PDB file of C-alpha atoms in Angstrom:
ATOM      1  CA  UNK F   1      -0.994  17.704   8.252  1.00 40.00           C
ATOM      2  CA  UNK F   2      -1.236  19.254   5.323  1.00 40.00           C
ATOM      3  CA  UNK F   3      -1.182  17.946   1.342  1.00 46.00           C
ATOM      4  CA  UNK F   4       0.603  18.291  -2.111  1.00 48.00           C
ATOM      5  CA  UNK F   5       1.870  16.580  -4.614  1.00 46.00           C
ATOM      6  CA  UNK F   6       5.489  16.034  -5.569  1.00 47.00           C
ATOM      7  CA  UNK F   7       4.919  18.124  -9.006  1.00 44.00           C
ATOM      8  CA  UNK F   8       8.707  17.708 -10.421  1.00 42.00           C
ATOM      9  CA  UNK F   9      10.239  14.682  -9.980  1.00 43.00           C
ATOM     10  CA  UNK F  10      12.981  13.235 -12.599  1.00 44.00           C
ATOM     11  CA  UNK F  11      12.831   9.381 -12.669  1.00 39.00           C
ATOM     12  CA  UNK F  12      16.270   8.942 -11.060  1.00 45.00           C
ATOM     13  CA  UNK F  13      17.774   8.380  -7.483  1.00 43.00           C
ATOM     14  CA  UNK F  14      16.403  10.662  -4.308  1.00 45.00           C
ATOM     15  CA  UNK F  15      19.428  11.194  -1.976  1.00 49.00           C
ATOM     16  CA  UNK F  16      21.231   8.190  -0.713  1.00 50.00           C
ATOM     17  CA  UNK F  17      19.344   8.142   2.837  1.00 58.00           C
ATOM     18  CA  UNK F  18      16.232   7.285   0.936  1.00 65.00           C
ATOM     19  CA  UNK F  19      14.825   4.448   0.178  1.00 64.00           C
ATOM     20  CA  UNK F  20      12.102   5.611  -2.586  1.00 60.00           C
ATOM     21  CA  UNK F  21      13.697   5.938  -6.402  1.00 60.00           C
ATOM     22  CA  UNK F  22      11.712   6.550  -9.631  1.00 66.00           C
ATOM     23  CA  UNK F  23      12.301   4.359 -12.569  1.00 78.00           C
ATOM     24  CA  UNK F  24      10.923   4.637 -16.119  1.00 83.00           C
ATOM     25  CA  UNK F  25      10.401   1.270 -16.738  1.00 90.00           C
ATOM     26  CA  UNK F  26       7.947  -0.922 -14.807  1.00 94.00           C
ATOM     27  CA  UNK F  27       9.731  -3.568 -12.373  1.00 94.00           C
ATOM     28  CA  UNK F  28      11.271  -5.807 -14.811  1.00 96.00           C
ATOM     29  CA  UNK F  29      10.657  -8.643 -12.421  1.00 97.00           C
ATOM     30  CA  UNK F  30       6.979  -8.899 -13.590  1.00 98.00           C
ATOM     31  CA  UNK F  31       6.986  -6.467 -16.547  1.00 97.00           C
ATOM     32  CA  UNK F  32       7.889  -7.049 -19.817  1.00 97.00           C
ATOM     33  CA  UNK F  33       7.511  -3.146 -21.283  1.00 94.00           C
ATOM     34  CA  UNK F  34       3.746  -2.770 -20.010  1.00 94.00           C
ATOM     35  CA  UNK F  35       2.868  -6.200 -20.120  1.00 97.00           C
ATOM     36  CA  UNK F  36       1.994  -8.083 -17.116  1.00 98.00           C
ATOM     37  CA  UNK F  37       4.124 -11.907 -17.463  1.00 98.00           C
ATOM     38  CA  UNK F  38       1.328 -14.542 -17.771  1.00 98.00           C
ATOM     39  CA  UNK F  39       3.619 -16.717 -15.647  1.00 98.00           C
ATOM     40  CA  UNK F  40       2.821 -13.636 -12.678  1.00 98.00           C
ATOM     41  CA  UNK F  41      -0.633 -12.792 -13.843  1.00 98.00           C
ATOM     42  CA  UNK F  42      -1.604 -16.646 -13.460  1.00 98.00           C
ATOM     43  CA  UNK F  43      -0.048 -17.038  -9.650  1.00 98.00           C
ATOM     44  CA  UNK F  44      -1.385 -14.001  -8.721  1.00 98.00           C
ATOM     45  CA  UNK F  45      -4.876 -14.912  -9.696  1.00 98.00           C
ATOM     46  CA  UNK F  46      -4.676 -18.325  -7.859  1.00 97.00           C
ATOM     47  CA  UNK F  47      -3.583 -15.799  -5.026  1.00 97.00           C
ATOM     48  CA  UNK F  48      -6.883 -14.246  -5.235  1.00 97.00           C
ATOM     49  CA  UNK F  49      -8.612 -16.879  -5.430  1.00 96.00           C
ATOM     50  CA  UNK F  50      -7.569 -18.632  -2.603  1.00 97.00           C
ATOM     51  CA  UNK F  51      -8.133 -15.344  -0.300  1.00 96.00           C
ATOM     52  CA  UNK F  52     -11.503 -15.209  -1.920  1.00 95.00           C
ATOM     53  CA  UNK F  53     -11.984 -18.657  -0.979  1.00 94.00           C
ATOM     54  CA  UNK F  54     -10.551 -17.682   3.134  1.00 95.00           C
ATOM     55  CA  UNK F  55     -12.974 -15.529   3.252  1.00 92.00           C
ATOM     56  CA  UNK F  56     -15.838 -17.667   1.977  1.00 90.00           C
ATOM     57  CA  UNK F  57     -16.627 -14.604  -0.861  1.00 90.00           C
ATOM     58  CA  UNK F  58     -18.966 -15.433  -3.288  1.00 88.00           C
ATOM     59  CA  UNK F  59     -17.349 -15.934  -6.684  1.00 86.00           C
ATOM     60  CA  UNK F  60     -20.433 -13.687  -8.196  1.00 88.00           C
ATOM     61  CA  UNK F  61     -19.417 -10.870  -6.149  1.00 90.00           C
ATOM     62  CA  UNK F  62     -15.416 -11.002  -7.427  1.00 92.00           C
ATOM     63  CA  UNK F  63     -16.099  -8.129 -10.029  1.00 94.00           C
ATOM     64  CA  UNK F  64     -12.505  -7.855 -10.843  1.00 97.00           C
ATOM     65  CA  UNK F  65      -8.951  -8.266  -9.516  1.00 98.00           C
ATOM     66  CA  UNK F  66      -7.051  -5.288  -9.637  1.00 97.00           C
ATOM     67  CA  UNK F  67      -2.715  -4.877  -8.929  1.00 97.00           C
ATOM     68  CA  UNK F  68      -2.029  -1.408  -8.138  1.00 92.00           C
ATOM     69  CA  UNK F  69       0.860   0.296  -5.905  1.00 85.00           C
ATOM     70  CA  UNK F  70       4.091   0.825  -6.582  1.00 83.00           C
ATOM     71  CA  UNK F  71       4.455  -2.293  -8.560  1.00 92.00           C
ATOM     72  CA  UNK F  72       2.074  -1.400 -11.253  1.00 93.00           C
ATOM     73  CA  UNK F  73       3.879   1.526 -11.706  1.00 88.00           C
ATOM     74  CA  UNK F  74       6.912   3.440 -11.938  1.00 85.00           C
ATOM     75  CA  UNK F  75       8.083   4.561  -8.174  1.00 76.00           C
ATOM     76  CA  UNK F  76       8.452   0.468  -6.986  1.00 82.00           C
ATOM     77  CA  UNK F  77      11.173  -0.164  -4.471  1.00 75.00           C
ATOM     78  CA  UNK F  78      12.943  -3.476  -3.255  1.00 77.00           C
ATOM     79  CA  UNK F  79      10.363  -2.824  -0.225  1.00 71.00           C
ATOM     80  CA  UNK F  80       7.128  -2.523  -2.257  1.00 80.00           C
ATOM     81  CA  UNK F  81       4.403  -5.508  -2.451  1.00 87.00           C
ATOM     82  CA  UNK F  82       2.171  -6.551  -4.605  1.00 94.00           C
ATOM     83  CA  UNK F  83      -0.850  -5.219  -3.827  1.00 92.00           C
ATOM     84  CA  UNK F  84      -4.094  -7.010  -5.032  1.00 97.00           C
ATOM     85  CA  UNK F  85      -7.393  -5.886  -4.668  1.00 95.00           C
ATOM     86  CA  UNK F  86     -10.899  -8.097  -5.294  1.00 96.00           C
ATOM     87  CA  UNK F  87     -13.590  -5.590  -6.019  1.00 95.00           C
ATOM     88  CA  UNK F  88     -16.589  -6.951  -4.174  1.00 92.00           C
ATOM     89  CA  UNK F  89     -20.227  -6.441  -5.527  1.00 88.00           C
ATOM     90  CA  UNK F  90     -22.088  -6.320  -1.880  1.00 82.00           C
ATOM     91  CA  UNK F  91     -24.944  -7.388  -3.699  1.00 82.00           C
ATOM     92  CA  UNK F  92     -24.379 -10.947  -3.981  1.00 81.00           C
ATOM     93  CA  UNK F  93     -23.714 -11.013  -0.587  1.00 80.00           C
ATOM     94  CA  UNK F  94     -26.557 -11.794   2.255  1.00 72.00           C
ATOM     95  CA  UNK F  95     -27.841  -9.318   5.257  1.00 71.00           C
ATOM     96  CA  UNK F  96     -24.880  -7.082   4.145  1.00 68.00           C
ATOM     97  CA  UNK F  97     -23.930  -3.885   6.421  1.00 73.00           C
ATOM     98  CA  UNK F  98     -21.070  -2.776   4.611  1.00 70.00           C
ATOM     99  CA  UNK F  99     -19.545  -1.266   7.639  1.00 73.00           C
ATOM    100  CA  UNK F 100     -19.388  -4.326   9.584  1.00 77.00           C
ATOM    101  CA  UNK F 101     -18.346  -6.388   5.789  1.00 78.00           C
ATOM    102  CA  UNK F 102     -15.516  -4.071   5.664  1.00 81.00           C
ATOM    103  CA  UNK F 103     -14.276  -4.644   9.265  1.00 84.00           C
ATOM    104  CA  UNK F 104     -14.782  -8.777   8.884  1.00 85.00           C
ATOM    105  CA  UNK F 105     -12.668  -8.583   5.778  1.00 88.00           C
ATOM    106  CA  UNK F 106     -10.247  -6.463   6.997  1.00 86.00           C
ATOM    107  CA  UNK F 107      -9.767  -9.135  10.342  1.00 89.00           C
ATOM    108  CA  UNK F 108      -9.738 -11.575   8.027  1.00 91.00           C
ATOM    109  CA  UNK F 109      -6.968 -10.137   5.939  1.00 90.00           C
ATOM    110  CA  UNK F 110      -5.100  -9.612   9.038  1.00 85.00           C
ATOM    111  CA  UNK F 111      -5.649 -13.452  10.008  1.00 90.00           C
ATOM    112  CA  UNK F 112      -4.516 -14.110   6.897  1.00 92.00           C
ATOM    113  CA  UNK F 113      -1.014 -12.238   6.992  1.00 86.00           C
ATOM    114  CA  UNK F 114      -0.305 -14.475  10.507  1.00 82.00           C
ATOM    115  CA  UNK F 115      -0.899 -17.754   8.831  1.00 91.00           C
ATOM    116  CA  UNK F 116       0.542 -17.289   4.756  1.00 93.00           C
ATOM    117  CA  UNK F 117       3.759 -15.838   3.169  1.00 92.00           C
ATOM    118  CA  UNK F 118       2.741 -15.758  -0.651  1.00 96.00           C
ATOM    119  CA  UNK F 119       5.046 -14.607  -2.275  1.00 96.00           C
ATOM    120  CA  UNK F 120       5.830 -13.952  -6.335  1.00 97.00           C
ATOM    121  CA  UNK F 121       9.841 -13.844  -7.213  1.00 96.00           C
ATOM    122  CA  UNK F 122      10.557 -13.239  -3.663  1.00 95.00           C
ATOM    123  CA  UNK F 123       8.153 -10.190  -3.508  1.00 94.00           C
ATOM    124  CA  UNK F 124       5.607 -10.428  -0.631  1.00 91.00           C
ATOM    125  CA  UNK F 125       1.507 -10.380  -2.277  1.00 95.00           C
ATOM    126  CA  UNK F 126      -0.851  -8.414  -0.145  1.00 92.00           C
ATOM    127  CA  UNK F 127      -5.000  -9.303  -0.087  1.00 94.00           C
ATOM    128  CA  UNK F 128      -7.239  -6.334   0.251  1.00 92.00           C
ATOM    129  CA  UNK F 129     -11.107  -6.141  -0.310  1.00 92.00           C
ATOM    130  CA  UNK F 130     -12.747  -2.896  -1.696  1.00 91.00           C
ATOM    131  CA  UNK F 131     -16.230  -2.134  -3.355  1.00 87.00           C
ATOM    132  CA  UNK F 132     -17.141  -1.400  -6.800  1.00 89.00           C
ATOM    133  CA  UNK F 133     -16.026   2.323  -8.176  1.00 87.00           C
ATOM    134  CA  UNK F 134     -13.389   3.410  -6.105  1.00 85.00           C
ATOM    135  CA  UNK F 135     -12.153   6.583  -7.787  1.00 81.00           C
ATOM    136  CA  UNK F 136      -8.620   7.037  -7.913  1.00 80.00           C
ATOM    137  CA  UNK F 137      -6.121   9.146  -9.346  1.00 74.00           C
ATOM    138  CA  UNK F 138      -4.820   9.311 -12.714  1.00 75.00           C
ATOM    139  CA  UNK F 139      -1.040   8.814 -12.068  1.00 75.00           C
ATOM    140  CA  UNK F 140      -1.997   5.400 -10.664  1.00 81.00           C
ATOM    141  CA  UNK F 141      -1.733   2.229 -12.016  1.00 91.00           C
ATOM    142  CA  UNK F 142      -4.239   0.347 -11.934  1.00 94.00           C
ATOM    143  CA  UNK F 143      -4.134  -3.372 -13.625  1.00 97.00           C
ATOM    144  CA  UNK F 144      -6.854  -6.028 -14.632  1.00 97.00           C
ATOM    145  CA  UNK F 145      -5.677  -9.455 -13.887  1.00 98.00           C
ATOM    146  CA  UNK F 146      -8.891 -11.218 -14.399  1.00 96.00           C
ATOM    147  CA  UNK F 147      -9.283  -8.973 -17.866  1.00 96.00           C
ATOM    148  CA  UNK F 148      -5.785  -9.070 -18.606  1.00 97.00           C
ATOM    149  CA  UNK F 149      -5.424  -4.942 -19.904  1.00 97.00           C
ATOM    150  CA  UNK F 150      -4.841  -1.758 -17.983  1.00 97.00           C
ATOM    151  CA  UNK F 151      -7.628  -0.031 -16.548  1.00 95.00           C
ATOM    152  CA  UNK F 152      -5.840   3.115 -16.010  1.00 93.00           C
ATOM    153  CA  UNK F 153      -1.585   3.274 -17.226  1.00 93.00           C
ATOM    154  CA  UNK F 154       0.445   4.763 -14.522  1.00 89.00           C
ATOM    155  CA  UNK F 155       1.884   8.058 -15.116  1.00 83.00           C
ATOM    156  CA  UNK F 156       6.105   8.651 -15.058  1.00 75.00           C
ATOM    157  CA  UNK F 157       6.874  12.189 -13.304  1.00 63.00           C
ATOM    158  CA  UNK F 158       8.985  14.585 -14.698  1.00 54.00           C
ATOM    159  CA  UNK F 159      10.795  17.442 -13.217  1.00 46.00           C
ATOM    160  CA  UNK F 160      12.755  18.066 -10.420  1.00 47.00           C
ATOM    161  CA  UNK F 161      12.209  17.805  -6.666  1.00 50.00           C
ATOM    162  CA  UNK F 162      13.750  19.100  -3.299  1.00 54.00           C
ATOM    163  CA  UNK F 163      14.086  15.465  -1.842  1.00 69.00           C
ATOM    164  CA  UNK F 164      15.519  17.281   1.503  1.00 75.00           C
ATOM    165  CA  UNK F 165      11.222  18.265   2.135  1.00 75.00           C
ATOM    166  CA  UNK F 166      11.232  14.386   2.399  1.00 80.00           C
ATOM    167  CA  UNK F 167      14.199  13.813   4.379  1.00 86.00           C
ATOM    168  CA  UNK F 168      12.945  16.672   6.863  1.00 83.00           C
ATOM    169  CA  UNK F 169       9.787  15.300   7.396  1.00 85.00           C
ATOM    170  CA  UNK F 170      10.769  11.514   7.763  1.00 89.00           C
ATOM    171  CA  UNK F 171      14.017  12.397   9.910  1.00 91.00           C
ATOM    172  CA  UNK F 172      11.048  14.580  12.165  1.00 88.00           C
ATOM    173  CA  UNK F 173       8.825  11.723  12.052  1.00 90.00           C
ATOM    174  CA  UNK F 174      11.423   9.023  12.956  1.00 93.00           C
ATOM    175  CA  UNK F 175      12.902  11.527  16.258  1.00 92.00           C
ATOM    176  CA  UNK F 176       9.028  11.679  17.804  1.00 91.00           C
ATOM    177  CA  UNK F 177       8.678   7.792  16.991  1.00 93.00           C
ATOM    178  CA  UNK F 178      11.551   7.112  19.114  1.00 94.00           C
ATOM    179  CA  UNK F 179      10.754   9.174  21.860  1.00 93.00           C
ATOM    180  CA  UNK F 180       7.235   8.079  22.307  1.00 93.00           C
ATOM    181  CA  UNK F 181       9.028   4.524  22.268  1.00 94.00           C
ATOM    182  CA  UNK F 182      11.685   5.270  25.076  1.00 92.00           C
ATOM    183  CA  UNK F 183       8.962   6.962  27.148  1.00 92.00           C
ATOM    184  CA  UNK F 184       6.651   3.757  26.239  1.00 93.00           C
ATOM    185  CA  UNK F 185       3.763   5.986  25.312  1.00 93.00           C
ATOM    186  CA  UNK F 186       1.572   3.319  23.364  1.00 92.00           C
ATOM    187  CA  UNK F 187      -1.259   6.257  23.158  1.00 92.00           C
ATOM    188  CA  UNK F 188       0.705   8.764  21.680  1.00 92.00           C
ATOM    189  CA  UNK F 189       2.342   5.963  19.271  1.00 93.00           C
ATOM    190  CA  UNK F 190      -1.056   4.882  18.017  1.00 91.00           C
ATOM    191  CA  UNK F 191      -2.348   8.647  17.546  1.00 91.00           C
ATOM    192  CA  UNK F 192       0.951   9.036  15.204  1.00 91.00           C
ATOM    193  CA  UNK F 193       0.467   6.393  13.370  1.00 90.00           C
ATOM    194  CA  UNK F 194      -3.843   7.519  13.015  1.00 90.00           C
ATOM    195  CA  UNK F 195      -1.977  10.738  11.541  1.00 89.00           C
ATOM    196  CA  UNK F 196       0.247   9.445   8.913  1.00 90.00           C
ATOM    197  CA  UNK F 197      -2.345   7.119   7.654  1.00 88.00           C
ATOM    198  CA  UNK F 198      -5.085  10.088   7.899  1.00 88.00           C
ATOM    199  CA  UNK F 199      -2.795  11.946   6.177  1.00 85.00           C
ATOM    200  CA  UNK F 200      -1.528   9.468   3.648  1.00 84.00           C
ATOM    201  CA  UNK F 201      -5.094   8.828   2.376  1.00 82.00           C
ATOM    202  CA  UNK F 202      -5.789  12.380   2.178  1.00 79.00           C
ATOM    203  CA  UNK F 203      -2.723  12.519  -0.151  1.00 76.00           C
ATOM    204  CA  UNK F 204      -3.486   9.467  -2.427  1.00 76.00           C
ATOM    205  CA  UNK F 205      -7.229  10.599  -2.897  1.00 74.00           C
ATOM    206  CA  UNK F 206      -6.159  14.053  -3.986  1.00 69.00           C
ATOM    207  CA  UNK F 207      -2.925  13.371  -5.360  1.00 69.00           C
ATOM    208  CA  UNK F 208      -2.333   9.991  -6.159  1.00 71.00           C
ATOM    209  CA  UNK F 209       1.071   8.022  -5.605  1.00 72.00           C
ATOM    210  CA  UNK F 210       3.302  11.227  -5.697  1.00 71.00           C
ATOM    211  CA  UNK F 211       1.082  12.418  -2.972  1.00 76.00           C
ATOM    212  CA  UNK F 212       3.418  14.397  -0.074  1.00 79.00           C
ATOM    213  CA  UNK F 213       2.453  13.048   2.795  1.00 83.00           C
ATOM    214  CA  UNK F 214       1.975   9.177   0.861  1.00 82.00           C
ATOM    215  CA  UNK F 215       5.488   9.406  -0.309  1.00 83.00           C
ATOM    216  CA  UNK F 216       6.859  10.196   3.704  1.00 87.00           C
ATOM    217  CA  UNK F 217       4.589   7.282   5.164  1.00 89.00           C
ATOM    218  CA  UNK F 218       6.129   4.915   2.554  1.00 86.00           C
ATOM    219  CA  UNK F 219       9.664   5.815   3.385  1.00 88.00           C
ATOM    220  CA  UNK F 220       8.943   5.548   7.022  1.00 92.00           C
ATOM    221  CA  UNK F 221       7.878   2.115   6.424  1.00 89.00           C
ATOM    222  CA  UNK F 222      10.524   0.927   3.961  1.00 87.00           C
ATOM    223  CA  UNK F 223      12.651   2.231   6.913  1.00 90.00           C
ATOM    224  CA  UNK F 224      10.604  -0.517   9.295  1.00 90.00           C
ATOM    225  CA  UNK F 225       9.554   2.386  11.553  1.00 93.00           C
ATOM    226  CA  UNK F 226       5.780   1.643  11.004  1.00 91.00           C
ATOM    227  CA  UNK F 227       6.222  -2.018  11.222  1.00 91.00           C
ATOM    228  CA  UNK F 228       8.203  -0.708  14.708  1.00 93.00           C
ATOM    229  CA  UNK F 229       5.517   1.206  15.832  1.00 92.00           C
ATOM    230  CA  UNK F 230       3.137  -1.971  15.863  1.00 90.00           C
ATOM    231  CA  UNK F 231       5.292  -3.974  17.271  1.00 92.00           C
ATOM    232  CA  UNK F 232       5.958  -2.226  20.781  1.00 93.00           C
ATOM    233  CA  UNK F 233       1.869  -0.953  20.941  1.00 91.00           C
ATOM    234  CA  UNK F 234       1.259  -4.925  21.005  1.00 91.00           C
ATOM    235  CA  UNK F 235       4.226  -5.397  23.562  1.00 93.00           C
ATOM    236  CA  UNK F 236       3.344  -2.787  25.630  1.00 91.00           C
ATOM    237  CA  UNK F 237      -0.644  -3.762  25.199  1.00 89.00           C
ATOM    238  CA  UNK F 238       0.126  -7.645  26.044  1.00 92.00           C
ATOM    239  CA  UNK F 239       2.845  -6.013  29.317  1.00 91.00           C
ATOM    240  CA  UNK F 240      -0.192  -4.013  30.769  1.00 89.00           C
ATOM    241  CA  UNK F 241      -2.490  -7.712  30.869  1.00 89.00           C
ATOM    242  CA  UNK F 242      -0.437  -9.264  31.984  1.00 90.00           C
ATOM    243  CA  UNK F 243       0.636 -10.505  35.396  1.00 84.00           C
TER     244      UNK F 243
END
């Protein structure tokens, strides 16, 4: 799968079959201008915290809490989270093979998403663990909430686009989806999805959130096709033990 970036987009509508739109304001529902709502900022550290707490983290090793994604910037959809992000010094943490670290918190993220719903103004908030100095790209937003200021402002895109290259690849995505789920291939499912998210973080390293291949996976899972995808592998898994 190849990459590029989405040079010239206009913040307005894509085509009516799409769920993705560009705005030039931040989401109003926790913005005011570029100003994070203290009311937000305050449950969303208390969100933190507890997952911190879940995952019995240190509270020397929470560097900083960071909101990024679509909501701390300027392509946010009625399907986007709130993603936050503890940066984790792996110093202050004991015996620490950050390989195996990174697979207990990312378990424990997923044990947490089975037993809480947090959610701010209706909008779902999503845990995630990373280490100090990720690089990212410069059209991202990325947000302090434990220092309260912008670490890097998101970027609005200007231009035009041909949103039929996004149409074509989701509608292509979405036909093989459903044919590897009539013909109950759970292999060929799981390879897919390995692909779009191989290919998505290809895209947001090099690119950032305009990223090609980010902007398909997104609209395939604003269109619940991901969210489909996991759901029959763990049907199909749980069929095949059982007797």
């Amino acid at each position: 799968m190849y990459s590029r970036v989405l040079r010239h987009i206009k913040p307005k509508d894509l085509r009516e079959s799409l769920t993705l739109r560009f705005t030039e304001i931040l989401n109003p529902m926790f913005w005011v201008g570029d100003s994070l709502k203290p009311e937000v900022r305050e449950a969303l550290m208390n969100f933190a915290e507890a997952f911190a707490a879940y995952v019995d983290l240190d509270e020397r090793a929470m560097v900083d809490v960071l909101l990024l994604g679509g909501n701390a910037g300027y392509n946010y959809t009625q399907y986007s989270d709130l993603d936050v992000h503890i940066v984790v010094d792996p110093k202050f943490i004991p015996d620490c093979n950050p390989d195996l670290l990174d697979q207990y918190y990312m378990d424990k993220k997923t044990l947490w998403e089975l037993t809480h719903n947090v959610t701010i103004y209706g909008v779902k908030a999503e845990p995630y663990i990373e280490r100090p100095k990720v690089t990212r790209k410069k059209s991202q937003g990325v947000y302090s909430l434990l220092k309260k200021s912008w670490i890097q402002e998101p970027t609005r895109i200007e231009g035009d686009v041909d949103e039929k290259d996004i149409e074509k690849k989701v509608n292509n995505f979405k036909s093989k989806i459903d044919a590897l789920i009539k013909n109950e291939n759970a292999d060929g499912l799981k390879e897919l999805v390995k692909k779009l998210r191989d290919g998505r973080s290809v895209s947001l390293q090099k690119y950032g959130e305009y990223g090609f291949e980010n902007m398909v996976f997104k609209e395939l899972r604003n269109q619940g096709y991901i969210d489909k995808v996991r759901t029959v592998v763990v049907n199909l898994k749980s069929r095949s033990l059982s007797l």
